Amino acid sequence: MDDRSDHRAEIRDFLVGRRARITPEQAGLPTSGRRRVPGLRREEVAVLAGVSTEWYTRLEKGHISGVSEDVLAAVAQALHLDEDERTYLFDLARAARPARRTPSRRRDVEVPPRTQWLLDTIAMSAAFVRNGRLDVVATNPLARALHAPMFDSPATDGRGRANFARYHFLDAGSRDFFADWESGAAATVALLRAEAGREPHDRALRELIGELSTLSPDFRTLWAAHDVRIRHEGTKRLRHPEAGLLELTYQSLDLPVSHRAVHDLSLYTAEPGSTSEERLGLLASLAATAARPAESGRLR
């Protein structure tokens, strides 16, 4: 199967999955008799989007090139897509347009020193930078201490770099470290799905998805759901081998490192006065103590 066929399959599976989850009642349509398919029929989506059934059927088969943004927006509204799903649909349409030249291979971008300086000034929050493939490309000492099981895991990439997806699905210890492993795994796959829509020609991303699909049945199941997530924030519970159970809030912010790649600055913090804050403070102290000998060694 070539790249175009793969891309059409992505569009088809995404649209079919979104159509199947909407009931006629949710769409404001009358219901009568037995229905052979879950959710809406193609002709019902076509009516809601203001297009012909033949046209929508062609779209759902993956022929999205040349479709106007207004029509895509109407389809997104008919399918009740949320903001992340709508963005993903538009990314798929952009990727389907004929390229004027061969797409360049995206190169990894080094995090500039000023970003590392910023991370090092953050003392009571675990702060790190990750790229769209979920590689961790820069950290402060607390982030490395907090995620020590992931950094020490054999499930790193070929360069020994920690990756959230590889740790989630290729290291059985992740189920102990992440107290809510199922929800975290689903979010991880949804983030990769969004990145695949943004960067369909990223060879390293395709290789990562292929490896995870081959080695992890859990990943294959979640990938087939076509769920999409762009924003990453909420609450996470971690069972740390030294600090115990930590309940932390996390927030990801866009980091403008390069126009050619997506980078996020992620911050993990604890509620003031909580047990988790005390335990996070203990980890911060241990991380600072461990960092001092290395710093003094560099000064000699």
Tab-separated table of C-alpha atoms in Angstrom:
chain	number	residue	atom	x	y	z
A	1	MET	CA	0.000	0.000	0.000
A	2	ASP	CA	1.457	3.412	-0.981
A	3	ASP	CA	1.386	6.630	1.059
A	4	ARG	CA	-1.724	7.913	-0.741
A	5	SER	CA	-3.654	4.730	0.025
A	6	ASP	CA	-2.496	4.902	3.639
A	7	HIS	CA	-3.660	8.501	3.847
A	8	ARG	CA	-7.069	7.716	2.356
A	9	ALA	CA	-7.437	4.904	4.879
A	10	GLU	CA	-6.670	7.329	7.721
A	11	ILE	CA	-9.373	9.722	6.507
A	12	ARG	CA	-11.901	6.926	5.982
A	13	ASP	CA	-11.367	5.331	9.380
A	14	PHE	CA	-11.473	8.671	11.157
A	15	LEU	CA	-14.718	9.833	9.532
A	16	VAL	CA	-16.419	6.435	9.855
A	17	GLY	CA	-15.483	6.307	13.536
A	18	ARG	CA	-16.810	9.806	14.229
A	19	ARG	CA	-20.025	9.085	12.329
A	20	ALA	CA	-20.624	5.870	14.275
A	21	ARG	CA	-20.553	7.552	17.664
A	22	ILE	CA	-23.343	10.101	16.988
A	23	THR	CA	-26.938	9.028	17.482
A	24	PRO	CA	-29.784	10.511	15.421
A	25	GLU	CA	-31.149	12.006	18.652
A	26	GLN	CA	-27.868	13.849	19.250
A	27	ALA	CA	-27.970	15.161	15.688
A	28	GLY	CA	-31.589	16.290	16.021
A	29	LEU	CA	-32.852	13.803	13.442
A	30	PRO	CA	-36.049	11.737	13.652
A	31	THR	CA	-35.631	8.018	14.289
A	32	SER	CA	-37.801	5.196	13.002
A	33	GLY	CA	-37.351	1.491	12.469
A	34	ARG	CA	-34.262	-0.632	12.900
A	35	ARG	CA	-30.853	0.723	11.922
A	36	ARG	CA	-28.204	-1.491	10.371
A	37	VAL	CA	-25.281	0.748	11.348
A	38	PRO	CA	-24.336	2.412	14.635
A	39	GLY	CA	-24.652	6.151	14.675
A	40	LEU	CA	-25.589	8.162	11.626
A	41	ARG	CA	-25.948	6.995	8.044
A	42	ARG	CA	-23.857	8.632	5.344
A	43	GLU	CA	-26.887	10.296	3.804
A	44	GLU	CA	-27.792	11.808	7.171
A	45	VAL	CA	-24.340	13.343	7.558
A	46	ALA	CA	-24.622	14.654	4.008
A	47	VAL	CA	-27.928	16.373	4.810
A	48	LEU	CA	-26.514	17.909	7.984
A	49	ALA	CA	-23.429	19.159	6.124
A	50	GLY	CA	-25.434	20.485	3.161
A	51	VAL	CA	-23.767	18.292	0.526
A	52	SER	CA	-24.925	15.416	-1.661
A	53	THR	CA	-24.740	11.836	-0.439
A	54	GLU	CA	-22.484	10.955	-3.384
A	55	TRP	CA	-20.116	13.768	-2.501
A	56	TYR	CA	-19.928	12.820	1.181
A	57	THR	CA	-19.451	9.133	0.286
A	58	ARG	CA	-16.475	10.107	-1.855
A	59	LEU	CA	-15.075	12.193	0.999
A	60	GLU	CA	-15.464	9.323	3.444
A	61	LYS	CA	-13.523	7.089	1.058
A	62	GLY	CA	-10.573	9.389	1.557
A	63	HIS	CA	-10.835	11.714	-1.440
A	64	ILE	CA	-10.340	14.917	0.508
A	65	SER	CA	-7.933	16.793	-1.770
A	66	GLY	CA	-9.410	20.025	-3.072
A	67	VAL	CA	-12.257	20.165	-0.545
A	68	SER	CA	-12.877	23.731	0.578
A	69	GLU	CA	-12.455	24.810	4.181
A	70	ASP	CA	-16.127	25.823	4.338
A	71	VAL	CA	-17.237	22.319	3.401
A	72	LEU	CA	-14.791	20.742	5.839
A	73	ALA	CA	-16.140	23.012	8.555
A	74	ALA	CA	-19.698	21.932	7.728
A	75	VAL	CA	-18.707	18.254	7.926
A	76	ALA	CA	-16.922	18.876	11.218
A	77	GLN	CA	-20.045	20.494	12.627
A	78	ALA	CA	-22.278	17.666	11.354
A	79	LEU	CA	-20.039	15.101	13.039
A	80	HIS	CA	-19.835	17.101	16.282
A	81	LEU	CA	-16.036	17.200	16.124
A	82	ASP	CA	-14.329	18.909	19.029
A	83	GLU	CA	-11.583	21.482	18.454
A	84	ASP	CA	-8.761	18.931	18.378
A	85	GLU	CA	-10.634	16.618	15.994
A	86	ARG	CA	-11.507	19.531	13.730
A	87	THR	CA	-7.841	20.553	13.595
A	88	TYR	CA	-6.909	16.970	12.772
A	89	LEU	CA	-9.422	16.833	9.901
A	90	PHE	CA	-8.006	20.044	8.438
A	91	ASP	CA	-4.471	18.655	8.826
A	92	LEU	CA	-5.489	15.541	6.894
A	93	ALA	CA	-6.927	17.719	4.123
A	94	ARG	CA	-3.767	19.831	3.977
A	95	ALA	CA	-1.584	16.726	3.720
A	96	ALA	CA	-3.732	15.374	0.856
A	97	ARG	CA	-3.158	18.389	-1.377
A	98	PRO	CA	-0.731	17.788	-4.261
A	99	ALA	CA	2.736	18.908	-3.225
A	100	ARG	CA	4.582	21.301	-5.513
A	101	ARG	CA	7.825	19.623	-4.527
A	102	THR	CA	8.907	16.526	-2.663
A	103	PRO	CA	8.258	17.069	1.058
A	104	SER	CA	11.497	17.621	2.939
A	105	ARG	CA	12.390	15.263	5.729
A	106	ARG	CA	11.822	17.009	9.022
A	107	ARG	CA	14.974	17.330	11.067
A	108	ASP	CA	15.167	17.335	14.828
A	109	VAL	CA	15.839	20.769	16.256
A	110	GLU	CA	18.225	21.269	19.126
A	111	VAL	CA	16.757	23.027	22.149
A	112	PRO	CA	18.586	26.364	22.466
A	113	PRO	CA	20.647	27.059	25.622
A	114	ARG	CA	18.238	29.776	26.760
A	115	THR	CA	15.488	27.139	27.040
A	116	GLN	CA	17.674	24.964	29.266
A	117	TRP	CA	18.483	28.014	31.392
A	118	LEU	CA	14.738	28.574	31.804
A	119	LEU	CA	14.167	24.976	32.872
A	120	ASP	CA	17.000	25.137	35.398
A	121	THR	CA	15.463	28.179	37.135
A	122	ILE	CA	12.221	26.282	37.869
A	123	ALA	CA	12.740	24.739	41.297
A	124	MET	CA	9.427	23.405	42.663
A	125	SER	CA	7.861	22.168	39.438
A	126	ALA	CA	9.050	19.327	37.251
A	127	ALA	CA	9.629	20.972	33.874
A	128	PHE	CA	10.605	19.355	30.595
A	129	VAL	CA	10.407	19.890	26.849
A	130	ARG	CA	9.049	17.213	24.509
A	131	ASN	CA	8.654	17.119	20.764
A	132	GLY	CA	5.642	15.913	18.793
A	133	ARG	CA	6.882	12.321	18.845
A	134	LEU	CA	6.848	12.526	22.676
A	135	ASP	CA	10.641	12.385	22.973
A	136	VAL	CA	11.875	14.230	26.068
A	137	VAL	CA	14.530	16.590	24.703
A	138	ALA	CA	15.300	18.759	27.760
A	139	THR	CA	14.536	18.653	31.512
A	140	ASN	CA	15.202	20.344	34.790
A	141	PRO	CA	16.652	18.152	37.585
A	142	LEU	CA	13.268	17.654	39.254
A	143	ALA	CA	11.636	16.389	36.050
A	144	ARG	CA	14.389	13.845	35.613
A	145	ALA	CA	14.057	12.730	39.228
A	146	LEU	CA	10.267	12.550	39.003
A	147	HIS	CA	10.359	10.432	35.843
A	148	ALA	CA	13.422	8.413	36.873
A	149	PRO	CA	11.772	5.048	36.004
A	150	MET	CA	11.216	6.262	32.440
A	151	PHE	CA	14.726	7.678	32.036
A	152	ASP	CA	16.229	4.475	33.464
A	153	SER	CA	14.029	2.234	31.322
A	154	PRO	CA	15.512	0.063	28.567
A	155	ALA	CA	12.610	1.227	26.363
A	156	THR	CA	14.403	4.337	25.135
A	157	ASP	CA	14.994	5.257	21.514
A	158	GLY	CA	18.136	4.349	19.606
A	159	ARG	CA	19.986	7.282	21.149
A	160	GLY	CA	19.019	6.468	24.712
A	161	ARG	CA	16.453	9.283	24.837
A	162	ALA	CA	13.311	8.848	26.928
A	163	ASN	CA	10.027	8.696	25.048
A	164	PHE	CA	6.609	8.620	26.745
A	165	ALA	CA	5.012	6.329	24.157
A	166	ARG	CA	7.828	3.798	24.190
A	167	TYR	CA	7.844	3.723	27.987
A	168	HIS	CA	4.059	3.366	28.196
A	169	PHE	CA	3.791	0.450	25.802
A	170	LEU	CA	7.187	-1.286	25.786
A	171	ASP	CA	8.050	-1.294	29.504
A	172	ALA	CA	5.789	-3.327	31.785
A	173	GLY	CA	6.978	-1.222	34.727
A	174	SER	CA	4.998	1.733	33.388
A	175	ARG	CA	1.816	0.108	34.714
A	176	ASP	CA	3.198	0.435	38.243
A	177	PHE	CA	4.579	3.946	37.748
A	178	PHE	CA	1.433	5.429	36.174
A	179	ALA	CA	-1.391	4.870	38.655
A	180	ASP	CA	-3.962	5.578	35.931
A	181	TRP	CA	-2.197	3.718	33.156
A	182	GLU	CA	-5.223	3.234	30.875
A	183	SER	CA	-6.166	6.898	30.641
A	184	GLY	CA	-2.520	7.907	30.245
A	185	ALA	CA	-2.005	5.369	27.482
A	186	ALA	CA	-5.091	6.620	25.626
A	187	ALA	CA	-3.882	10.226	25.879
A	188	THR	CA	-0.425	9.229	24.670
A	189	VAL	CA	-1.811	7.541	21.552
A	190	ALA	CA	-4.170	10.451	20.866
A	191	LEU	CA	-1.223	12.878	20.992
A	192	LEU	CA	0.699	10.743	18.500
A	193	ARG	CA	-2.382	10.568	16.253
A	194	ALA	CA	-2.559	14.372	16.177
A	195	GLU	CA	1.153	14.585	15.347
A	196	ALA	CA	0.695	12.083	12.523
A	197	GLY	CA	-1.936	14.396	11.059
A	198	ARG	CA	0.390	17.404	11.318
A	199	GLU	CA	3.473	15.639	9.991
A	200	PRO	CA	2.477	12.749	7.680
A	201	HIS	CA	5.967	12.671	6.122
A	202	ASP	CA	7.904	12.337	9.381
A	203	ARG	CA	9.814	9.092	8.847
A	204	ALA	CA	10.892	8.770	12.480
A	205	LEU	CA	7.273	9.143	13.596
A	206	ARG	CA	6.088	6.475	11.145
A	207	GLU	CA	8.832	4.144	12.356
A	208	LEU	CA	7.823	4.724	15.984
A	209	ILE	CA	4.143	4.031	15.244
A	210	GLY	CA	5.091	0.935	13.268
A	211	GLU	CA	7.270	-0.395	16.079
A	212	LEU	CA	4.613	0.190	18.720
A	213	SER	CA	1.923	-1.355	16.512
A	214	THR	CA	4.069	-4.446	16.021
A	215	LEU	CA	5.092	-4.942	19.633
A	216	SER	CA	2.075	-3.767	21.633
A	217	PRO	CA	-1.505	-5.086	21.250
A	218	ASP	CA	-2.657	-2.305	23.592
A	219	PHE	CA	-1.195	0.317	21.282
A	220	ARG	CA	-2.791	-1.290	18.214
A	221	THR	CA	-6.213	-1.229	19.867
A	222	LEU	CA	-5.949	2.409	20.918
A	223	TRP	CA	-4.490	3.494	17.566
A	224	ALA	CA	-7.446	1.940	15.739
A	225	ALA	CA	-9.841	4.157	17.737
A	226	HIS	CA	-8.548	7.265	15.880
A	227	ASP	CA	-8.897	9.466	18.954
A	228	VAL	CA	-7.092	12.794	18.716
A	229	ARG	CA	-5.644	15.041	21.391
A	230	ILE	CA	-3.640	18.230	20.935
A	231	ARG	CA	-3.846	19.938	24.322
A	232	HIS	CA	-2.341	17.998	27.205
A	233	GLU	CA	-3.336	19.031	30.710
A	234	GLY	CA	-5.034	17.600	33.767
A	235	THR	CA	-4.156	15.534	36.829
A	236	LYS	CA	-1.722	12.647	36.967
A	237	ARG	CA	-0.962	10.148	39.725
A	238	LEU	CA	2.507	8.625	39.833
A	239	ARG	CA	3.854	5.877	42.084
A	240	HIS	CA	7.436	6.989	42.562
A	241	PRO	CA	9.880	4.371	43.920
A	242	GLU	CA	11.371	6.872	46.393
A	243	ALA	CA	8.668	9.475	47.034
A	244	GLY	CA	5.579	7.243	46.998
A	245	LEU	CA	2.229	8.213	45.488
A	246	LEU	CA	2.131	11.705	43.982
A	247	GLU	CA	-0.957	13.460	42.658
A	248	LEU	CA	0.131	16.283	40.379
A	249	THR	CA	-1.449	18.743	38.010
A	250	TYR	CA	0.206	19.167	34.639
A	251	GLN	CA	0.028	21.811	31.948
A	252	SER	CA	1.626	21.913	28.508
A	253	LEU	CA	2.474	25.149	26.726
A	254	ASP	CA	3.558	25.691	23.136
A	255	LEU	CA	7.273	26.409	22.957
A	256	PRO	CA	8.364	28.292	19.803
A	257	VAL	CA	11.697	26.550	19.249
A	258	SER	CA	11.304	26.140	15.477
A	259	HIS	CA	8.617	26.629	12.835
A	260	ARG	CA	9.445	23.145	11.487
A	261	ALA	CA	8.650	21.175	14.649
A	262	VAL	CA	6.197	21.168	17.534
A	263	HIS	CA	7.666	21.432	21.034
A	264	ASP	CA	5.793	21.638	24.323
A	265	LEU	CA	6.970	22.890	27.688
A	266	SER	CA	5.302	20.677	30.307
A	267	LEU	CA	5.047	21.554	33.998
A	268	TYR	CA	4.075	19.194	36.819
A	269	THR	CA	3.101	20.826	40.114
A	270	ALA	CA	1.441	19.796	43.375
A	271	GLU	CA	-1.376	21.452	45.311
A	272	PRO	CA	0.054	23.779	47.981
A	273	GLY	CA	-0.038	22.239	51.442
A	274	SER	CA	-0.725	18.737	50.169
A	275	THR	CA	1.182	15.541	50.909
A	276	SER	CA	2.154	15.465	47.248
A	277	GLU	CA	3.788	18.887	47.623
A	278	GLU	CA	5.861	17.570	50.525
A	279	ARG	CA	6.923	14.531	48.512
A	280	LEU	CA	7.682	16.610	45.441
A	281	GLY	CA	9.772	18.889	47.642
A	282	LEU	CA	11.715	15.855	48.872
A	283	LEU	CA	12.439	14.865	45.282
A	284	ALA	CA	13.509	18.434	44.480
A	285	SER	CA	15.941	18.375	47.403
A	286	LEU	CA	17.376	15.016	46.332
A	287	ALA	CA	17.702	16.202	42.734
A	288	ALA	CA	19.470	19.416	43.795
A	289	THR	CA	21.870	17.478	46.010
A	290	ALA	CA	22.692	15.064	43.184
A	291	ALA	CA	23.309	17.955	40.794
A	292	ARG	CA	25.859	19.770	42.995
A	293	PRO	CA	28.745	17.285	42.606
A	294	ALA	CA	28.331	17.363	38.812
A	295	GLU	CA	28.363	21.165	38.789
A	296	SER	CA	31.454	21.367	41.033
A	297	GLY	CA	33.179	18.868	38.763
A	298	ARG	CA	32.573	21.101	35.754
A	299	LEU	CA	34.041	24.114	37.586
A	300	ARG	CA	37.385	22.422	38.288
